[in-house]
C-alpha atoms as a PDB file:
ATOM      1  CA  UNK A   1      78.505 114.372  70.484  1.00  0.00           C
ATOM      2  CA  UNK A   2      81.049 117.083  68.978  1.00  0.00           C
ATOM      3  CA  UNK A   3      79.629 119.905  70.274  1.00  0.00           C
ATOM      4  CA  UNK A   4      79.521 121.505  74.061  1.00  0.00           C
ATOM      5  CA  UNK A   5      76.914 120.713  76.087  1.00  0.00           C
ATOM      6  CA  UNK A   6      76.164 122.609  79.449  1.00  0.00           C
ATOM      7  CA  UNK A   7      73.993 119.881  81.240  1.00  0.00           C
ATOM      8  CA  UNK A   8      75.974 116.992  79.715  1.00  0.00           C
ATOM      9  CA  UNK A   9      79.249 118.975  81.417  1.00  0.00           C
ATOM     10  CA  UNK A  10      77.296 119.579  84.800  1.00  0.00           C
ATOM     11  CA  UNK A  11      76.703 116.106  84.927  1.00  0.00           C
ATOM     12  CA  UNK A  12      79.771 114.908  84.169  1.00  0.00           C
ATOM     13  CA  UNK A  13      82.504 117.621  85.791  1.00  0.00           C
ATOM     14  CA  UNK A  14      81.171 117.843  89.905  1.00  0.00           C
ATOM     15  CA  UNK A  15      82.062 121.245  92.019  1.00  0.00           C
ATOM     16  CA  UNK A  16      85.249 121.874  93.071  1.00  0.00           C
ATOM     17  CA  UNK A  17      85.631 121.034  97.114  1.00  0.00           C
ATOM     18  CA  UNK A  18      89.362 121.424  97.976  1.00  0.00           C
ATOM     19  CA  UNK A  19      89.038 117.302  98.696  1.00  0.00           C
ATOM     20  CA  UNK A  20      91.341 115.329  96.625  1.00  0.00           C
ATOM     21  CA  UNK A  21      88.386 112.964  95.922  1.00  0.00           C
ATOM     22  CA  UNK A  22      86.351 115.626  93.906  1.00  0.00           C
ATOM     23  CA  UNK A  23      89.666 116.817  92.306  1.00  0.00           C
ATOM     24  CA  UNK A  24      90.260 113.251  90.691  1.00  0.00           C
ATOM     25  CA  UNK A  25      86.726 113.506  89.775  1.00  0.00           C
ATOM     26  CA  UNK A  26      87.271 116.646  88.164  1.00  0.00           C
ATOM     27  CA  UNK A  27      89.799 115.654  86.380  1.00  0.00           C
ATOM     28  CA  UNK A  28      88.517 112.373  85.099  1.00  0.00           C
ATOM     29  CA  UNK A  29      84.956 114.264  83.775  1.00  0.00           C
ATOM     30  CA  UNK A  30      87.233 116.790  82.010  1.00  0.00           C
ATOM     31  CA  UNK A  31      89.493 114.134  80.093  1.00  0.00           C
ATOM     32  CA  UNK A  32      86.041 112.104  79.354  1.00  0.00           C
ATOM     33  CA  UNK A  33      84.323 114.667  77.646  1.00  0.00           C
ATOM     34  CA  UNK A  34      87.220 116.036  75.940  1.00  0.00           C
ATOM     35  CA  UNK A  35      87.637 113.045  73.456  1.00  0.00           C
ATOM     36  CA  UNK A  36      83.896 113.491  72.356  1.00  0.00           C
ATOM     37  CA  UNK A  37      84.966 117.080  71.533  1.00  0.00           C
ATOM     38  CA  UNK A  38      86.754 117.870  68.319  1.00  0.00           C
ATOM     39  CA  UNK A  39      86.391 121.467  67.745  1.00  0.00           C
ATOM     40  CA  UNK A  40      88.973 123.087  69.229  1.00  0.00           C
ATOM     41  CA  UNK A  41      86.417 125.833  69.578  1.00  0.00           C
ATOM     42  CA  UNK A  42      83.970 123.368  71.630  1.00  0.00           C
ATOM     43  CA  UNK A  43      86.888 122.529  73.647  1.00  0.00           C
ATOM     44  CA  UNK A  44      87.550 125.631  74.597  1.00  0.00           C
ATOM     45  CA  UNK A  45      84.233 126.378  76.261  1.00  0.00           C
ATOM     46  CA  UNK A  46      85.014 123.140  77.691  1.00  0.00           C
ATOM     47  CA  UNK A  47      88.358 125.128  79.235  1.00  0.00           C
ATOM     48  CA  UNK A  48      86.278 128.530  80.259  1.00  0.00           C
ATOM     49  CA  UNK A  49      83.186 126.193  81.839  1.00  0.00           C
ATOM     50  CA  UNK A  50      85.546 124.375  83.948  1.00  0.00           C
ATOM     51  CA  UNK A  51      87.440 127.326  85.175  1.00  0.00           C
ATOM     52  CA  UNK A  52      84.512 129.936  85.976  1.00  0.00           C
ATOM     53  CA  UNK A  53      81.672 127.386  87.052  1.00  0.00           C
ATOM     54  CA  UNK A  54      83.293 124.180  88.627  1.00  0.00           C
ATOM     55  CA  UNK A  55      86.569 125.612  90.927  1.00  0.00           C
ATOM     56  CA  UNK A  56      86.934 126.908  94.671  1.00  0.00           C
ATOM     57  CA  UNK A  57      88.185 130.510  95.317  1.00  0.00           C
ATOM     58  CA  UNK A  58      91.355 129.518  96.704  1.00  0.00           C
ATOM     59  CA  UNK A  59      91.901 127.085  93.640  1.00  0.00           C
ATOM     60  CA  UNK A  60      91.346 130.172  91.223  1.00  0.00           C
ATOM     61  CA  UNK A  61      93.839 131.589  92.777  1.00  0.00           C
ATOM     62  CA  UNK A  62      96.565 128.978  91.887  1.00  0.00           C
ATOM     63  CA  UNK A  63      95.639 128.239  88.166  1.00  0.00           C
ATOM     64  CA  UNK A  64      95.553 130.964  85.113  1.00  0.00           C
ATOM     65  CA  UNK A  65      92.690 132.547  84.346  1.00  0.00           C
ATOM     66  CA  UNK A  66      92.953 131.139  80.541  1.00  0.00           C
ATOM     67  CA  UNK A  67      94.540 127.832  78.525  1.00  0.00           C
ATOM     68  CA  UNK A  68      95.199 127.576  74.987  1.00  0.00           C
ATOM     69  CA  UNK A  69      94.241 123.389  75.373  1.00  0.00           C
ATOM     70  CA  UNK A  70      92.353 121.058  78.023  1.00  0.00           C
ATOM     71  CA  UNK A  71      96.060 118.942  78.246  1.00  0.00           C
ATOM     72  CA  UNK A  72      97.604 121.840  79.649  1.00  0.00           C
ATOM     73  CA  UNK A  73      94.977 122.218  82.025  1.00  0.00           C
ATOM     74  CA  UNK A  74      94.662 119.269  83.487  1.00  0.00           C
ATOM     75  CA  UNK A  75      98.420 119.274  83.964  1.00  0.00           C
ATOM     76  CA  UNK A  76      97.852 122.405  86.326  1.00  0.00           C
ATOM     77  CA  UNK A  77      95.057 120.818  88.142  1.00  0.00           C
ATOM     78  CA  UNK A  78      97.286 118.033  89.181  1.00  0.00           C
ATOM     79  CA  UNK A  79     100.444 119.753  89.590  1.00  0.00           C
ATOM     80  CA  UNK A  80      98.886 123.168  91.824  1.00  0.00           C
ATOM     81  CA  UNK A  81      95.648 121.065  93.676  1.00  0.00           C
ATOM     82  CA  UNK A  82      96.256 118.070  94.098  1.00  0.00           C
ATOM     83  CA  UNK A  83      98.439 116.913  96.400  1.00  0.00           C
ATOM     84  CA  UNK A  84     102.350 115.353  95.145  1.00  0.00           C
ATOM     85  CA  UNK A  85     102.450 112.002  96.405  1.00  0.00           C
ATOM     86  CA  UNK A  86     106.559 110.575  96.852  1.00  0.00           C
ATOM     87  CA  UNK A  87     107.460 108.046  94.453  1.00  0.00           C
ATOM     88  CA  UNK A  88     109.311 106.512  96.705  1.00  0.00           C
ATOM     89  CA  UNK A  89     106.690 105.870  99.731  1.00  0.00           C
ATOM     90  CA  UNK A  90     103.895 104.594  97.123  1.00  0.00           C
ATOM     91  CA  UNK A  91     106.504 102.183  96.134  1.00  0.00           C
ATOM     92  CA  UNK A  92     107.335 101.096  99.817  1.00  0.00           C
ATOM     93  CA  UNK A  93     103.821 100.651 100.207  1.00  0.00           C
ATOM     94  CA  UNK A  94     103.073  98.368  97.499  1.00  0.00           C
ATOM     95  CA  UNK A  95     106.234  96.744  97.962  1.00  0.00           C
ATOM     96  CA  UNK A  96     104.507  95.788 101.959  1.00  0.00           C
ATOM     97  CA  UNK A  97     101.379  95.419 100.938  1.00  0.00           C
ATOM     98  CA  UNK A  98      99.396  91.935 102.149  1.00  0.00           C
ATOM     99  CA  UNK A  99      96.763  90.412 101.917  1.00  0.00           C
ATOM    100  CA  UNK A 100      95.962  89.794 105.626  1.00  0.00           C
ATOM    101  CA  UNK A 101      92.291  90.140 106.880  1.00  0.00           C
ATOM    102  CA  UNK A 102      91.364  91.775 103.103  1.00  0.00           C
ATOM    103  CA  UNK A 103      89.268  89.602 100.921  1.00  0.00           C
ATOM    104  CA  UNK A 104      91.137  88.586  97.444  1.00  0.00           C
ATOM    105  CA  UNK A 105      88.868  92.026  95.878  1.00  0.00           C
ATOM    106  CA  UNK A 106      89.552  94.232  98.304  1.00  0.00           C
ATOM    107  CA  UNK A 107      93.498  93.356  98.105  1.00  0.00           C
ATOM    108  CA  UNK A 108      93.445  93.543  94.230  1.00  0.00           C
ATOM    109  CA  UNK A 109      91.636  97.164  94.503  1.00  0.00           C
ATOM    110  CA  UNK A 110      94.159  98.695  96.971  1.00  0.00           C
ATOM    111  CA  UNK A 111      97.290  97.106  94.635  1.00  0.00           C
ATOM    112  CA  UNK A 112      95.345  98.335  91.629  1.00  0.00           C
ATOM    113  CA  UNK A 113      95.219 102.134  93.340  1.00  0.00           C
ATOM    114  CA  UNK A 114      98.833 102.206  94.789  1.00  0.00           C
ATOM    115  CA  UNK A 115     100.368 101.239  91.142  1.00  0.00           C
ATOM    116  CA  UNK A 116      98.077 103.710  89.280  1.00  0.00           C
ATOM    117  CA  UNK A 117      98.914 106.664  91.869  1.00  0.00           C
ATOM    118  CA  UNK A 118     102.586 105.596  91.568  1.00  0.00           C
ATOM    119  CA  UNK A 119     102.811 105.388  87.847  1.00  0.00           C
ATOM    120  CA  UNK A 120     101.355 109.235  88.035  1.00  0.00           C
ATOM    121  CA  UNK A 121     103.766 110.142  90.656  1.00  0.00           C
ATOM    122  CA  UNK A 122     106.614 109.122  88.195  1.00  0.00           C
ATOM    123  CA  UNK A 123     105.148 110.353  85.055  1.00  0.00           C
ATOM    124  CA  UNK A 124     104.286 113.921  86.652  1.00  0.00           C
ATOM    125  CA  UNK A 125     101.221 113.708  85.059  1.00  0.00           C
ATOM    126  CA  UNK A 126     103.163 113.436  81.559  1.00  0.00           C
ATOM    127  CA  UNK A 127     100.456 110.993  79.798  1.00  0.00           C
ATOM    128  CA  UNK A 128     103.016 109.581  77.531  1.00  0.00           C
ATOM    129  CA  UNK A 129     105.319 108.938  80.260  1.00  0.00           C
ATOM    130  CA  UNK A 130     101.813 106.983  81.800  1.00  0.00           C
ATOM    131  CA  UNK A 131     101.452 104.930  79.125  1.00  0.00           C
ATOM    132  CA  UNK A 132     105.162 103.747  79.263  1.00  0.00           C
ATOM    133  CA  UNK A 133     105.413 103.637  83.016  1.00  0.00           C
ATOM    134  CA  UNK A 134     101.865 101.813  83.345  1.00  0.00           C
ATOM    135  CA  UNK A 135     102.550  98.489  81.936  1.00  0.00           C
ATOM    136  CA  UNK A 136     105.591  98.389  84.241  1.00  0.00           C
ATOM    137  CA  UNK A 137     104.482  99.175  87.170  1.00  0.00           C
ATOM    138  CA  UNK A 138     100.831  96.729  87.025  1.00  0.00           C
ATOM    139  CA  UNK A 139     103.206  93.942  86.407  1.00  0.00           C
ATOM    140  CA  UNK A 140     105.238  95.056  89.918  1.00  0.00           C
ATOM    141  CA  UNK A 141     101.458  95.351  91.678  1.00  0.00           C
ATOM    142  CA  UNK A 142     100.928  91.272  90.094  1.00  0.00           C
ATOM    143  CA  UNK A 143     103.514  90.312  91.530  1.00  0.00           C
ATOM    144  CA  UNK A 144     102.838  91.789  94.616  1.00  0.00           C
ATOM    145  CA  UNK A 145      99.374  90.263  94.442  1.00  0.00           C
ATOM    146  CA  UNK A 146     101.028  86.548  94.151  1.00  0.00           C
ATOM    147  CA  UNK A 147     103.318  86.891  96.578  1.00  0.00           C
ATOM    148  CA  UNK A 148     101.060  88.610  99.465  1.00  0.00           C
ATOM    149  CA  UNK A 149      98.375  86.233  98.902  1.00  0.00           C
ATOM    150  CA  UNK A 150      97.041  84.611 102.221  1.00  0.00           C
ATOM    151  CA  UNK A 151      96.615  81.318 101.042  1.00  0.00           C
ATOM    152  CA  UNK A 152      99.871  79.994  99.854  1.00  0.00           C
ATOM    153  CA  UNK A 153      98.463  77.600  97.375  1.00  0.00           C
ATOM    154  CA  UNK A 154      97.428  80.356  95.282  1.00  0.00           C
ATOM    155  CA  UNK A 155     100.157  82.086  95.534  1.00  0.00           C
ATOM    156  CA  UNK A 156     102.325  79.409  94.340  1.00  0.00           C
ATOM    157  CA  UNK A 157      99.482  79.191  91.143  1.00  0.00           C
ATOM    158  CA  UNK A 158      98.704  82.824  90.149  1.00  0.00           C
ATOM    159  CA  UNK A 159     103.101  83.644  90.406  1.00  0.00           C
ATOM    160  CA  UNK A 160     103.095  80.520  87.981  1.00  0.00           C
ATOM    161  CA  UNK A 161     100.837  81.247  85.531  1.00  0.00           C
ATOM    162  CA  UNK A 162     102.398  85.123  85.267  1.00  0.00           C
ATOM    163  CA  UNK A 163      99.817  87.292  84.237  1.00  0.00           C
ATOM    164  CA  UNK A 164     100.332  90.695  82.919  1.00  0.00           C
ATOM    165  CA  UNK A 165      96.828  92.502  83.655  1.00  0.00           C
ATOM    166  CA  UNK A 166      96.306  93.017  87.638  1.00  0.00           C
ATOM    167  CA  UNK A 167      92.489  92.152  87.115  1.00  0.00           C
ATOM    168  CA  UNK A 168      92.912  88.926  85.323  1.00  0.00           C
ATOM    169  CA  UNK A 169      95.131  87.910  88.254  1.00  0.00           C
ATOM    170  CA  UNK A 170      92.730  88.805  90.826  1.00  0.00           C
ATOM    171  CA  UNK A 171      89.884  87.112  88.576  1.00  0.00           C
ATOM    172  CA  UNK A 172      91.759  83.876  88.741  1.00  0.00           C
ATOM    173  CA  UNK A 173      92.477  83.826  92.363  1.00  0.00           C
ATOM    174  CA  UNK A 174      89.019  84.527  93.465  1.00  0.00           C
ATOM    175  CA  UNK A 175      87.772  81.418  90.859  1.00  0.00           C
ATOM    176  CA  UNK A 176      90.403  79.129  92.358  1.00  0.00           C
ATOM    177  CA  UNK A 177      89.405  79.739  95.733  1.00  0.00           C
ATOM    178  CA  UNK A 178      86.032  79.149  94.571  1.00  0.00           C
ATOM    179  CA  UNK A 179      87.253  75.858  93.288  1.00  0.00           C
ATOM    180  CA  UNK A 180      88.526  74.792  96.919  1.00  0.00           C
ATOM    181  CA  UNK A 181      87.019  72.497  99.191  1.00  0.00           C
ATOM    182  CA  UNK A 182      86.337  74.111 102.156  1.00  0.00           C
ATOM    183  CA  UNK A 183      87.954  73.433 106.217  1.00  0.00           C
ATOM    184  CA  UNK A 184      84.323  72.184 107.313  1.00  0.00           C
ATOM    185  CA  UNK A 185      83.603  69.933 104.464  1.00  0.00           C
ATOM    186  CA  UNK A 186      87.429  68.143 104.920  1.00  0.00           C
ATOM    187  CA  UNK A 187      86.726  68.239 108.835  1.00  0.00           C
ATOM    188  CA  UNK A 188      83.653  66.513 108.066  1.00  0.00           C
ATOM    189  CA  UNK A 189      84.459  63.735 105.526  1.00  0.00           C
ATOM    190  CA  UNK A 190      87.041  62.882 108.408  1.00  0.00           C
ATOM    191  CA  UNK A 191      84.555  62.327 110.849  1.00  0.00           C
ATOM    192  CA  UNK A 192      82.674  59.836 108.667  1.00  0.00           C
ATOM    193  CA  UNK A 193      85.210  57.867 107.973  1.00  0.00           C
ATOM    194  CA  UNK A 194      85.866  57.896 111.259  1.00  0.00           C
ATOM    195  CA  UNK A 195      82.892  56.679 112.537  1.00  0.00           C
ATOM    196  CA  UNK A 196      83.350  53.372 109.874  1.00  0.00           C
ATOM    197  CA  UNK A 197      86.290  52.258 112.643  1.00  0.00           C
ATOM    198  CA  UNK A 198      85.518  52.571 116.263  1.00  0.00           C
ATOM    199  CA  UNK A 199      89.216  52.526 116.766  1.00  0.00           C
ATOM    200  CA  UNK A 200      89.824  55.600 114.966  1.00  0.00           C
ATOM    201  CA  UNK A 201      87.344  57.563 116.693  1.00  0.00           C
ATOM    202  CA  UNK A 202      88.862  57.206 119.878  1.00  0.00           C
ATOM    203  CA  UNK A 203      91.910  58.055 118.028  1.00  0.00           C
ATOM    204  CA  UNK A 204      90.939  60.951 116.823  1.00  0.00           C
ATOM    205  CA  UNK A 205      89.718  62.345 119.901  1.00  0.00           C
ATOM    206  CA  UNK A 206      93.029  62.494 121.470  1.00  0.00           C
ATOM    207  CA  UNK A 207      94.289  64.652 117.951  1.00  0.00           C
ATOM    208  CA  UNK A 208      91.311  67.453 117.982  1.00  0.00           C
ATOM    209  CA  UNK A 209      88.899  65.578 115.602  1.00  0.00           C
ATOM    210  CA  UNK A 210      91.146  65.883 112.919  1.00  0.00           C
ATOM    211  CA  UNK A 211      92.083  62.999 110.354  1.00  0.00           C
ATOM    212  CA  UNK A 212      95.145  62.580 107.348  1.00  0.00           C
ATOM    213  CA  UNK A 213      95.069  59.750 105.406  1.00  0.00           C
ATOM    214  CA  UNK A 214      98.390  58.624 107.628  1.00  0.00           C
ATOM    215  CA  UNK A 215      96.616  59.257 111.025  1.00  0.00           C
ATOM    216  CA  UNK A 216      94.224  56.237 109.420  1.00  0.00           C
ATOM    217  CA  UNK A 217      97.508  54.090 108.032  1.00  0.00           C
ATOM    218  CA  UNK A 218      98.950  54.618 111.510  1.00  0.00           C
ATOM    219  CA  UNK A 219      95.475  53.670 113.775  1.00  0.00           C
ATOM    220  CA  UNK A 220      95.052  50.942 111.057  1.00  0.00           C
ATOM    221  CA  UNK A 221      98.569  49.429 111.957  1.00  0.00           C
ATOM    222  CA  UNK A 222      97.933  50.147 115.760  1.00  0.00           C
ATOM    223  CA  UNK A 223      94.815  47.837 116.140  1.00  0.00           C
ATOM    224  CA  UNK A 224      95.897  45.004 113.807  1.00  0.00           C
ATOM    225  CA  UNK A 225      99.440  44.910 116.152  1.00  0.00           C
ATOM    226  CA  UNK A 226      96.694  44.958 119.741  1.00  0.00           C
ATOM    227  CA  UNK A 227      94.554  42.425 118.278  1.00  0.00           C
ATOM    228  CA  UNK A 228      97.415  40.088 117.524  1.00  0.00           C
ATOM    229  CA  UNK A 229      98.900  40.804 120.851  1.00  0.00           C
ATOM    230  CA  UNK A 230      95.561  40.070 122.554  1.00  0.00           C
ATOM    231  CA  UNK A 231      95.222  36.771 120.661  1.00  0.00           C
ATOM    232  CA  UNK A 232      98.955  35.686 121.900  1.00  0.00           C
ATOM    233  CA  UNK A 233      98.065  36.904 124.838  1.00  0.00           C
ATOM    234  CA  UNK A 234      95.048  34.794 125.344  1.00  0.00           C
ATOM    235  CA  UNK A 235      96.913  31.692 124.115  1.00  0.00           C
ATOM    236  CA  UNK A 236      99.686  32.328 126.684  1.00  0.00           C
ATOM    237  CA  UNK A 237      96.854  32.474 128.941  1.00  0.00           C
ATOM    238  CA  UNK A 238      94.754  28.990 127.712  1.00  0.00           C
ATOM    239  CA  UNK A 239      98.306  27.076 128.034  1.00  0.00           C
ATOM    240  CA  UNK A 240      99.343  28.760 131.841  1.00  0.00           C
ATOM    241  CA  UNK A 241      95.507  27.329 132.931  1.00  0.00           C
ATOM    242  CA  UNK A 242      96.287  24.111 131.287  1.00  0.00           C
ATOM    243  CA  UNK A 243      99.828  23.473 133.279  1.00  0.00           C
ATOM    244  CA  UNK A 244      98.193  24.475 136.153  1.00  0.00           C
ATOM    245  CA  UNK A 245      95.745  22.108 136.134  1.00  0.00           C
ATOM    246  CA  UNK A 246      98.048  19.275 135.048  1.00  0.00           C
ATOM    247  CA  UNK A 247      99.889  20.632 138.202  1.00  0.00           C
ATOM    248  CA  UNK A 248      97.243  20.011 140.722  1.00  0.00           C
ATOM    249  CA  UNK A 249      96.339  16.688 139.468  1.00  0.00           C
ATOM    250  CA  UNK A 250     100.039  15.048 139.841  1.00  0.00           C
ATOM    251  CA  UNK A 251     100.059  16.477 143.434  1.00  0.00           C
END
């Protein structure tokens, strides 16, 4: 595909709304179909479709009415419509961000947006300043990942294993929680053990229903001491009958 292509460009390149959503969009169809391009001359009715077909009034008005190449551009786009996000705040933001209520994808998503909007925010849309700054910055958003993970286990495992690529990290958490036994299942196995020893049942329902392996050492220990007691006790009890007796027959 090296030459222009009007419905290929419709397709790809959506109309201009003034929302910053369509504006990325924009953005991303133009930088897409300019690396199939390699005319400069196709590129350039790349450049005059783009400007006379695909922006608002209002955004016509903030961008020239011709560029010698699509880089420069797209540079304008972002500088003039959309929107300059602080360096600063983005960082605060990932720097805060937790996991919380947010399932392991949806946490990894928002990380992966915050550290691609704040390596643009540094870069000024410079792409090799991007491709320096990127690297850096997904590392920050892993480690952000690890350490606002809900479940501290895998925290502890993903910061260990120190990934560089966000979406390997994320991939690995979501197959280790996979890899979990679940609340119900331990819950369960408790109570069937439980049920094996009477004792611990009745145990167990003064603790919630809920069973370590040293709540069963402990109840273990518990009824072995009783049922020695009792067996003194009932010994104590045999001999006190047996003086008794031995009482009333001398008197």
């Amino acid at each position: 595909m090296d030459k222009f292509d009007i419905k290929t460009a419709t397709s790809l390149i959506p109309v201009m709304d003034n929302t910053e959503e369509i504006t990325e969009n924009i953005i991303n169809g133009i930088e897409m179909y300019n690396e199939y391009l390699v005319d400069v001359t196709q590129k350039k009715l790349l450049i005059s479709f783009v400007l006379k077909t695909r922006l608002s009034k209002s955004a016509k008005l903030k961008l020239k009415s011709e560029y010698d190449d699509v880089t420069s551009l797209i540079q304008d786009i972002r500088k003039f419509l959309l929107t300059k996000k602080s360096a600063n705040s983005i960082l605060t933001q990932l720097n805060n961000l937790s996991q919380n209520n947010m399932s392991i994808h949806e946490f990894g998503d928002k990380l992966s947006e915050l550290f691609v909007s704040l390596t643009i925010a540094q870069s000024d849309g410079n792409p090799k300043s991007c491709e320096i700054l990127r690297p850096i910055n997904e590392k920050l958003a892993v480690k952000r990942f690890a350490d606002g993970l809900r479940n501290r286990r895998l925290s502890t495992i993903i910061s260990a294993r120190d990934y560089s690529s966000l979406k390997d990290a994320v991939r690995a958490a979501e197959d280790e929680e996979l890899g979990q036994p679940s609340l119900s299942n331990n819950i369960f196995n408790a109570q069937r053990r439980g049920n094996q020893f009477p004792y611990y049942r009745s145990s167990l329902r003064g603790r919630g229903g809920q069973m370590t392996s040293r709540d069963g050492q402990i109840a273990d220990k518990e009824w072995t001491v009783k049922a020695r007691n009792r067996k003194s006790w009932g010994k104590m009890e045999e001999a006190f009958t047996r003086r008794e007796v031995l009482n009333n027959n001398i008197c």
